[in-house]
PDB file of C-alpha atoms in Angstrom:
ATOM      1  CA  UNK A  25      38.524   0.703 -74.203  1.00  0.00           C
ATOM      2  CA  UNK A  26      36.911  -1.275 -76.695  1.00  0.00           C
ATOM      3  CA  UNK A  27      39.256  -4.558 -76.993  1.00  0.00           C
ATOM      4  CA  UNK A  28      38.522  -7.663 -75.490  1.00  0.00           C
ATOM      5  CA  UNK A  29      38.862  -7.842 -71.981  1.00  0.00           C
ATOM      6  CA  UNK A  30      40.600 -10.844 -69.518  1.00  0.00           C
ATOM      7  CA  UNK A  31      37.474  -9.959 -66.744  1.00  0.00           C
ATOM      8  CA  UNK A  32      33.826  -8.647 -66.337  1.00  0.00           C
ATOM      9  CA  UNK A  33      32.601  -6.211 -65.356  1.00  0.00           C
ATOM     10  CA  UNK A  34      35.706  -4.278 -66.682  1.00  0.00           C
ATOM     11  CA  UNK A  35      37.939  -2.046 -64.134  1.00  0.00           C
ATOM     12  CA  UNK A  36      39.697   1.294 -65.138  1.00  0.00           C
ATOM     13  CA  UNK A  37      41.942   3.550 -63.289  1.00  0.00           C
ATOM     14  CA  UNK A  38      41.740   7.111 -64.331  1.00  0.00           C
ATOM     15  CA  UNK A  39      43.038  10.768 -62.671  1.00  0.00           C
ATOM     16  CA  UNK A  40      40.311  12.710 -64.328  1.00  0.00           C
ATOM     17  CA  UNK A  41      38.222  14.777 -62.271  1.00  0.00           C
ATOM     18  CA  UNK A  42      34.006  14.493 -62.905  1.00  0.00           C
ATOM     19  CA  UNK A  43      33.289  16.758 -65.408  1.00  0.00           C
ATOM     20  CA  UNK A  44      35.734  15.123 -67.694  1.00  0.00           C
ATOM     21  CA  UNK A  45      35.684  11.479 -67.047  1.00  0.00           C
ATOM     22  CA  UNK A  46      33.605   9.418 -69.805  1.00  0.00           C
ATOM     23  CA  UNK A  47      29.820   8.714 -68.297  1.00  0.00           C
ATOM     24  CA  UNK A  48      28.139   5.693 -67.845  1.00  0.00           C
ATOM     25  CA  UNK A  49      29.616   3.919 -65.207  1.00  0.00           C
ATOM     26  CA  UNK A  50      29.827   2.962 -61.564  1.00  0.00           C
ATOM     27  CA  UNK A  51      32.849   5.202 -59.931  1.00  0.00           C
ATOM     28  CA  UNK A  52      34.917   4.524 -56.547  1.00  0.00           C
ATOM     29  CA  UNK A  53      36.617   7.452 -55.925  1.00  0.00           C
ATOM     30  CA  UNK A  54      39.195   7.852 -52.789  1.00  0.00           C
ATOM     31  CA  UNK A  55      39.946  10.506 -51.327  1.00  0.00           C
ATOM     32  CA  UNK A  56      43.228  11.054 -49.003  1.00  0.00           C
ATOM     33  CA  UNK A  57      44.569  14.251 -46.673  1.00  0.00           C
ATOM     34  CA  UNK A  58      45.811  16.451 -48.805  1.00  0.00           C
ATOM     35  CA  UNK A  59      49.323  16.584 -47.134  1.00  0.00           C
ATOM     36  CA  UNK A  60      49.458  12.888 -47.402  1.00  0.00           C
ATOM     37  CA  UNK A  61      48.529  13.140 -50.845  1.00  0.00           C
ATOM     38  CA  UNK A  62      51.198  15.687 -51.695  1.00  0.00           C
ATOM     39  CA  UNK A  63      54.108  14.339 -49.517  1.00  0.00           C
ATOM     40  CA  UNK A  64      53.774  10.956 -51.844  1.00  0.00           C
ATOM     41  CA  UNK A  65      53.560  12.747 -54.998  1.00  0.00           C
ATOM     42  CA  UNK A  66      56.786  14.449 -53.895  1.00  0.00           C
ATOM     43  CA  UNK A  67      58.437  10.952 -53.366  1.00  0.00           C
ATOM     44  CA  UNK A  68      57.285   9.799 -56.657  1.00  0.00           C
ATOM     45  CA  UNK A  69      58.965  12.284 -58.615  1.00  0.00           C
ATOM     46  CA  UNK A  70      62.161  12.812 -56.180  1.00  0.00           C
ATOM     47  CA  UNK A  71      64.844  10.944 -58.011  1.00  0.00           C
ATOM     48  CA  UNK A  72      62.709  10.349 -61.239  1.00  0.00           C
ATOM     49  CA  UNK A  73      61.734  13.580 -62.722  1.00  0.00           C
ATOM     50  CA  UNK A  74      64.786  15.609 -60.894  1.00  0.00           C
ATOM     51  CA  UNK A  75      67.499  14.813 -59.018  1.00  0.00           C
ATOM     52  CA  UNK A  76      67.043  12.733 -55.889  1.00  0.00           C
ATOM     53  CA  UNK A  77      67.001  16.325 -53.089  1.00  0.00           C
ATOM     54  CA  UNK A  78      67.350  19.134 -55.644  1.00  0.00           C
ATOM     55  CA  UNK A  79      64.023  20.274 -54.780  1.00  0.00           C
ATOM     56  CA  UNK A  80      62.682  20.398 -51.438  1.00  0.00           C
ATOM     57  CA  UNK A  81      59.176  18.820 -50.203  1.00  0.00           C
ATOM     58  CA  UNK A  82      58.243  22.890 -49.577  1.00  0.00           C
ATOM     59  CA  UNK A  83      59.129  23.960 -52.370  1.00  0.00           C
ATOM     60  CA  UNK A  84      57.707  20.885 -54.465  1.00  0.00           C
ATOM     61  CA  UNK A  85      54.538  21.323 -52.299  1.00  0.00           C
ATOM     62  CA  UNK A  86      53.886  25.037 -52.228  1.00  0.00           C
ATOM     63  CA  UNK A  87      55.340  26.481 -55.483  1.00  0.00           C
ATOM     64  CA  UNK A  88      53.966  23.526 -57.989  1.00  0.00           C
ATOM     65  CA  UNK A  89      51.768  20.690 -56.641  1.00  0.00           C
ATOM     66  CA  UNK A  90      49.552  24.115 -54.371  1.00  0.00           C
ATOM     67  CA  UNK A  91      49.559  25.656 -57.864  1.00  0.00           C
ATOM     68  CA  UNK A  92      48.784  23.362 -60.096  1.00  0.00           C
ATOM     69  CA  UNK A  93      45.020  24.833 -62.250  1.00  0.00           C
ATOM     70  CA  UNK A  94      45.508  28.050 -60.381  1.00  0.00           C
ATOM     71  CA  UNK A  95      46.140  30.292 -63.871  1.00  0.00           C
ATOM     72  CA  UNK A  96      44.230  30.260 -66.737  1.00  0.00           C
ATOM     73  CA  UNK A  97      42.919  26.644 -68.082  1.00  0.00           C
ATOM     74  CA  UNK A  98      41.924  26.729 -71.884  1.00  0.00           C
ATOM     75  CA  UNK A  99      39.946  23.370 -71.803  1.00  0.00           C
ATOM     76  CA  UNK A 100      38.660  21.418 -69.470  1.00  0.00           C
ATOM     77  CA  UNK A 101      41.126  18.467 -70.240  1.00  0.00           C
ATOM     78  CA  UNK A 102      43.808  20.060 -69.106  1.00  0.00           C
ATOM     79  CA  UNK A 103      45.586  18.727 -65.774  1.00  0.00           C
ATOM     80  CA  UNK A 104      43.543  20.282 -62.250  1.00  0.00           C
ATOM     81  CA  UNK A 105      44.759  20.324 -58.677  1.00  0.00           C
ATOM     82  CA  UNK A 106      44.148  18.273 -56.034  1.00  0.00           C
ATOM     83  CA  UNK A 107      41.635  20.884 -54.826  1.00  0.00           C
ATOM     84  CA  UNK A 108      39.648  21.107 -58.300  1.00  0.00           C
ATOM     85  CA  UNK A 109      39.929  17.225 -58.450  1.00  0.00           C
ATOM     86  CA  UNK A 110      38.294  16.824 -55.422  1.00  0.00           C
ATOM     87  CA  UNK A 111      35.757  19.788 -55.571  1.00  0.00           C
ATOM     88  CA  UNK A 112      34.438  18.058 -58.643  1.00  0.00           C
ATOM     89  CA  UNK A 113      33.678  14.848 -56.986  1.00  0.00           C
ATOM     90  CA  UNK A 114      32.260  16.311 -53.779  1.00  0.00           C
ATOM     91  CA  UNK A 115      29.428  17.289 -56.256  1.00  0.00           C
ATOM     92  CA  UNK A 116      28.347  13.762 -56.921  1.00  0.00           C
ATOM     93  CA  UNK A 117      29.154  11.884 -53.428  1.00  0.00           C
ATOM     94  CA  UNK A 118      25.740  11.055 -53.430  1.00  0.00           C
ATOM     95  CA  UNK A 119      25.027   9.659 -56.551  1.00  0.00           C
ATOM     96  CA  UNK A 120      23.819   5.912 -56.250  1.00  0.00           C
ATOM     97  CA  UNK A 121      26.754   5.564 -59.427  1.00  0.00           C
ATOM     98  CA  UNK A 122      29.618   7.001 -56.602  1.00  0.00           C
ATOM     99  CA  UNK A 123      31.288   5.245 -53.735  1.00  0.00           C
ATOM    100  CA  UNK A 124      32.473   8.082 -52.033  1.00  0.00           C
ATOM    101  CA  UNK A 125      36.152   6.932 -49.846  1.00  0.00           C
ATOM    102  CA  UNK A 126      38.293   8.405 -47.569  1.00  0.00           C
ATOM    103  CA  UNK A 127      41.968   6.460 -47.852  1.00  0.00           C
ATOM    104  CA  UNK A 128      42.061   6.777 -44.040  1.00  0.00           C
ATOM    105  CA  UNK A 129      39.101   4.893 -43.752  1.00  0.00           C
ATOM    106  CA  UNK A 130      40.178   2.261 -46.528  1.00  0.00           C
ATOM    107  CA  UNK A 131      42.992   1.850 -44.124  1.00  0.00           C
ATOM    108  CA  UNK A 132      41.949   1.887 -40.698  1.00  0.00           C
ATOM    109  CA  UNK A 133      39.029  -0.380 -41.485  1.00  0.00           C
ATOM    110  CA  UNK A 134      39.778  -2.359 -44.287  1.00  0.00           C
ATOM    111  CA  UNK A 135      37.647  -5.164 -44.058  1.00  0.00           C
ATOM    112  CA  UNK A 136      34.046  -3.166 -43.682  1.00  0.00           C
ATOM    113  CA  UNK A 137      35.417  -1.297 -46.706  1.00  0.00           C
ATOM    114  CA  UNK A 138      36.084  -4.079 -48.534  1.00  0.00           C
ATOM    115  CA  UNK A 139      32.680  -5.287 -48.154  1.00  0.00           C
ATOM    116  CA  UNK A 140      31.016  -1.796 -48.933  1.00  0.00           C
ATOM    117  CA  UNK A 141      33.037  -1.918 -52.430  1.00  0.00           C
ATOM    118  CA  UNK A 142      31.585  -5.518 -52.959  1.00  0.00           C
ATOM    119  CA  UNK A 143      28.519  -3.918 -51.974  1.00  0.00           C
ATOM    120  CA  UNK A 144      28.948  -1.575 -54.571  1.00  0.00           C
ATOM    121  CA  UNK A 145      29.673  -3.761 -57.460  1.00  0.00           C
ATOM    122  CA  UNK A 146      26.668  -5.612 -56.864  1.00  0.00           C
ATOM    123  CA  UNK A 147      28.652  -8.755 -55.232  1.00  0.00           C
ATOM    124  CA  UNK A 148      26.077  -9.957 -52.698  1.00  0.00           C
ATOM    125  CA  UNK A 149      27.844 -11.599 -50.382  1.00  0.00           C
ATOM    126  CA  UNK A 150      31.643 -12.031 -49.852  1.00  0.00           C
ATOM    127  CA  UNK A 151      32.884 -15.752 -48.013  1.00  0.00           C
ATOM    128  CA  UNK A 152      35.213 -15.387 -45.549  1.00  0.00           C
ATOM    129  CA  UNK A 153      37.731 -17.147 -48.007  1.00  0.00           C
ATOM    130  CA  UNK A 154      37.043 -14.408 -50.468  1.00  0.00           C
ATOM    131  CA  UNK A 155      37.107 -11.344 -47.905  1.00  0.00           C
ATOM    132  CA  UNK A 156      40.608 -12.771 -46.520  1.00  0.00           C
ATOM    133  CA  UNK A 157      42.270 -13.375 -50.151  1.00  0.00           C
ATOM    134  CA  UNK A 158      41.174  -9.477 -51.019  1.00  0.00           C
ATOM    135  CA  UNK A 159      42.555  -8.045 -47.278  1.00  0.00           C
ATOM    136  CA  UNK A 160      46.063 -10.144 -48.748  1.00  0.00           C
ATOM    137  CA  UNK A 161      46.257  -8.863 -51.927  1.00  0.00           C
ATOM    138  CA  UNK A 162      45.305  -5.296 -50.745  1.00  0.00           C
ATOM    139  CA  UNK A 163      47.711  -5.483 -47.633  1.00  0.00           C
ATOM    140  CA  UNK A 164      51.014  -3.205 -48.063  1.00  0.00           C
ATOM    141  CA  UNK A 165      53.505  -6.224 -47.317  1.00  0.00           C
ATOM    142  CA  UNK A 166      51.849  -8.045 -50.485  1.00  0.00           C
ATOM    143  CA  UNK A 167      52.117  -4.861 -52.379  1.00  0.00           C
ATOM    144  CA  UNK A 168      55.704  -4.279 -51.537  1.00  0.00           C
ATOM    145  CA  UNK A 169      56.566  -7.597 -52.713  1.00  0.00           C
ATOM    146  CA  UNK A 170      55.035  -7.461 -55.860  1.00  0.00           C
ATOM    147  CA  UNK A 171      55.602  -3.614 -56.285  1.00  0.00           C
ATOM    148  CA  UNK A 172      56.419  -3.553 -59.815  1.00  0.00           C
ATOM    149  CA  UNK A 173      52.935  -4.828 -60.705  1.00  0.00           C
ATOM    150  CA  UNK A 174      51.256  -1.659 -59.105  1.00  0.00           C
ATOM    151  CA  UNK A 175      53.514   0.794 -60.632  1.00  0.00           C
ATOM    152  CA  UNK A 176      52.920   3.132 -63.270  1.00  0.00           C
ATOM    153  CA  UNK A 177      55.232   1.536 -65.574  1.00  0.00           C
ATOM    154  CA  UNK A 178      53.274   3.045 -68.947  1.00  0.00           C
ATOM    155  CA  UNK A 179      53.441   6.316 -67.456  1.00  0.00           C
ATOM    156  CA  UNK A 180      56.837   6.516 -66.541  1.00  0.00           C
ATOM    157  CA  UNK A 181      58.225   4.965 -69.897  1.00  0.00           C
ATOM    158  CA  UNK A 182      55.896   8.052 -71.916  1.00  0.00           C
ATOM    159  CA  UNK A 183      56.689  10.841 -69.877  1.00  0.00           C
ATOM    160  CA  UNK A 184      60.499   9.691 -70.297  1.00  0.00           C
ATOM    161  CA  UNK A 185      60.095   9.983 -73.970  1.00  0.00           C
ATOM    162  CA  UNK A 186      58.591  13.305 -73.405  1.00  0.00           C
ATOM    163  CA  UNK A 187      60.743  14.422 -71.093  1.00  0.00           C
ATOM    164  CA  UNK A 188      64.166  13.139 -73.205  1.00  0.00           C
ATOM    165  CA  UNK A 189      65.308  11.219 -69.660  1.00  0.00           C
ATOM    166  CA  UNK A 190      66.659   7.458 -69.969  1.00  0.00           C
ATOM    167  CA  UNK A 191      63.835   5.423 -71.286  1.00  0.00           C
ATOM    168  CA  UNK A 192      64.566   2.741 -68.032  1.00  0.00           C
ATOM    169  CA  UNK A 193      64.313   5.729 -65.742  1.00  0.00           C
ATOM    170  CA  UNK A 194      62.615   5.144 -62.364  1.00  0.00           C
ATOM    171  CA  UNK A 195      61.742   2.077 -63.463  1.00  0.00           C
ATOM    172  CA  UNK A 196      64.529   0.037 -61.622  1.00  0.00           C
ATOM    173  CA  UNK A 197      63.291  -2.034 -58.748  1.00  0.00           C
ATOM    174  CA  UNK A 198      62.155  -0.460 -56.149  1.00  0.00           C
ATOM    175  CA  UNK A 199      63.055   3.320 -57.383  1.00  0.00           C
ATOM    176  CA  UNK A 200      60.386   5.496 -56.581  1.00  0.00           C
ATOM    177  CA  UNK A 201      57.941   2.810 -56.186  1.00  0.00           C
ATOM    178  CA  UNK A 202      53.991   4.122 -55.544  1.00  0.00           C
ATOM    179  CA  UNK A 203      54.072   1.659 -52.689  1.00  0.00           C
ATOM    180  CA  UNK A 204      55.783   3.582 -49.859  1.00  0.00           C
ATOM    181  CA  UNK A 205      54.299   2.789 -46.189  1.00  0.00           C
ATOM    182  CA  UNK A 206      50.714   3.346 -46.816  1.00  0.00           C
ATOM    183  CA  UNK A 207      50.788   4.956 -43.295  1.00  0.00           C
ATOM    184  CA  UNK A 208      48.182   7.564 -42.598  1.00  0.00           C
ATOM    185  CA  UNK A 209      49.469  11.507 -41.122  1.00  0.00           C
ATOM    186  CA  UNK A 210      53.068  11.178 -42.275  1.00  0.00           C
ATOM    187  CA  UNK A 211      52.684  14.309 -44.035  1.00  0.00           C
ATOM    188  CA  UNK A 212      51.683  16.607 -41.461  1.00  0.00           C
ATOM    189  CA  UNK A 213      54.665  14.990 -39.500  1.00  0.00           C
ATOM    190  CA  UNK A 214      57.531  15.440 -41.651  1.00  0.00           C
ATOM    191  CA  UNK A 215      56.548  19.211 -43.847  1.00  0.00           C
ATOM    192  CA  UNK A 216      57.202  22.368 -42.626  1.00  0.00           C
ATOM    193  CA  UNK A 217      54.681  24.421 -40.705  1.00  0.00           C
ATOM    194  CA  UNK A 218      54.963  27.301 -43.841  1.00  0.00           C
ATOM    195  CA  UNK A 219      54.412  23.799 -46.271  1.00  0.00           C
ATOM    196  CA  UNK A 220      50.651  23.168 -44.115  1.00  0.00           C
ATOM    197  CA  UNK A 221      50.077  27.146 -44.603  1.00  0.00           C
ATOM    198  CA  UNK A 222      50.095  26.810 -47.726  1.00  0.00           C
ATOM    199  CA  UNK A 223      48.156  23.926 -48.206  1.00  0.00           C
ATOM    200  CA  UNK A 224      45.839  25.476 -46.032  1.00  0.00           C
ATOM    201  CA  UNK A 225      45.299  28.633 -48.593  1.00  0.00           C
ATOM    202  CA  UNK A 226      44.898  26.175 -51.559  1.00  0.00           C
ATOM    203  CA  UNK A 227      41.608  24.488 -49.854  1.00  0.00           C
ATOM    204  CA  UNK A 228      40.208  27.923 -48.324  1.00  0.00           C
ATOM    205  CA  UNK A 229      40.784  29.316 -51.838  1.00  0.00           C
ATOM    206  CA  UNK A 230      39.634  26.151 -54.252  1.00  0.00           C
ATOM    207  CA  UNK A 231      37.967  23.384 -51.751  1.00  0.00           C
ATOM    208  CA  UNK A 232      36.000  25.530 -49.298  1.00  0.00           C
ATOM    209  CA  UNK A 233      33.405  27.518 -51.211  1.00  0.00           C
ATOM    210  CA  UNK A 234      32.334  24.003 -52.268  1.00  0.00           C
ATOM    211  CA  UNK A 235      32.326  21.796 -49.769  1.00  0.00           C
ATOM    212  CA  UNK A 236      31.729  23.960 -46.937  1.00  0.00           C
ATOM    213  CA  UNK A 237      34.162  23.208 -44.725  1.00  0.00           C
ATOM    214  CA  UNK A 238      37.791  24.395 -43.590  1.00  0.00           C
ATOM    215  CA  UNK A 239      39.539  21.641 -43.421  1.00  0.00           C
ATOM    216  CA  UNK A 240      40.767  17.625 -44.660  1.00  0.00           C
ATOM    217  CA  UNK A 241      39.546  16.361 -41.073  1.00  0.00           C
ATOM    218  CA  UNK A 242      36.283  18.502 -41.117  1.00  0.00           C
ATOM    219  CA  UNK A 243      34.891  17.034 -44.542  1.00  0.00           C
ATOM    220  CA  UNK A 244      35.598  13.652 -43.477  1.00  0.00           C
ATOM    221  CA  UNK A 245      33.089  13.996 -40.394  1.00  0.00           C
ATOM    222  CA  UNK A 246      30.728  15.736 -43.135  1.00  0.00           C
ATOM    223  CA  UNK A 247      30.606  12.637 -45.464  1.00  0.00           C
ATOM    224  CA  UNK A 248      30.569   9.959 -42.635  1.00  0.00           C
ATOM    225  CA  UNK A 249      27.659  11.760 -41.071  1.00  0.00           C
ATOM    226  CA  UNK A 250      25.881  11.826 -43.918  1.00  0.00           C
ATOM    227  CA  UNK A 251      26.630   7.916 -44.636  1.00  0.00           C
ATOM    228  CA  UNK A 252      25.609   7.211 -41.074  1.00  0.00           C
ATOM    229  CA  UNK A 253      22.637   9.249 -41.340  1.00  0.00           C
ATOM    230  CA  UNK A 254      21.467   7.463 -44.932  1.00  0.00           C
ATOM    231  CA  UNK A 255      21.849  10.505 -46.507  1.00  0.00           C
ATOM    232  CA  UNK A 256      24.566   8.201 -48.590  1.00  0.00           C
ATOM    233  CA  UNK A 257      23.549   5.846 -50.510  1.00  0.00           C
ATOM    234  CA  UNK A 258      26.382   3.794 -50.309  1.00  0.00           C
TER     235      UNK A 258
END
């Protein structure tokens, strides 16, 4: 964290949920459908982790990725759901420090959310040049192309050590690349109905009581409301 850097003000990514992640900072956080969100994590560990179909997306879904901080946690560093993730970052949406983002908005209206980022980082005003180069670089036929640059390449060569798998493994081109279709619903179209059930019992049993609301779709309307109603500061 310390070592000299290329750029300023300094960007990193991180998985850890609020009450863990080093303070001090500005924070975008994004937010996507939890079915989404699982159906991808699925595709990045189908022919990486396991073998390519040797576990379905139901059981994948419902038996580990629904379960995942459900039993007993001994420290709060160890690895939360989905659900806990995002319960701890509901509590601060409204921090002036927080950009709150839905990945549905991110991609259905890319350019206003490109500017409210700017926004964010204190970058006054964006030129057109500017707000075209970042819709480019952030568009999913740019990412595709250069796909190897946004893939977790560190990760992937640890967790082989760890896991005694190949060292190379998933790491050929294009295997199990994070940059997939970037298309928004496909997992409520392509898991099972018993798969949504029990997605649905994760977030009434983890994401409700602290949010509010029953559903993905429902806490979306929350949060925009509040944005359009200034109650966001951001």
């Amino acid at each position: 964290l310390n070592a000299q850097q290329v750029g300023f003000p300094r960007l990193f990514k991180s998985h850890l949920w609020w009450f863990s992640i080093p303070k001090g900072a500005k924070y975008i956080y994004i937010i996507r459908d939890p079915l989404d969100c699982a159906l991808s994590f699925y595709h990045f560990f189908d022919g990486w982790l396991f073998p390519s179909g040797s576990i379905s997306i139901h059981e994948f879904i419902a038996q580990w990725w629904c379960q995942r901080g459900a039993g007993i946690v001994n420290n709060e560093h160890e690895v939360r759901s989905y659900f806990h993730h995002l319960g701890s970052w509901f509590t601060v949406r409204n921090d002036p420090n927080v950009l709150f983002l839905f990945y549905e908005d991110v991609v259905q209206e890319k350019r206003e959310t490109i500017k409210r980022v700017a926004s964010f980082l204190g970058v006054s005003e964006l030129s057109e040049e500017q707000l075209n180069a970042v819709e480019e670089f952030t568009s999913i036929s740019f990412m595709k192309k250069y796909g190897y640059k946004f893939d977790e390449i560190i990760l992937r060569r640890e967790r082989n050590s760890a896991a005694g798998l190949d060292p190379n493994a998933g790491l050929g081109h294009g295997q199990n690349s994070k940059v997939r279709t970037g298309h928004v619903g496909t997992g409520k179209q392509q898991v099972e109905p018993k798969t949504i059930e029990a997605v649905q019992k994760a977030w009434n049993l983890f994401v409700q009581p602290i949010v509010g609301v029953d559903s993905y779709q429902e806490l979306r309307q929350l949060c925009n409301n509040e944005r359009q109603n200034h109650i966001c500061p951001n």
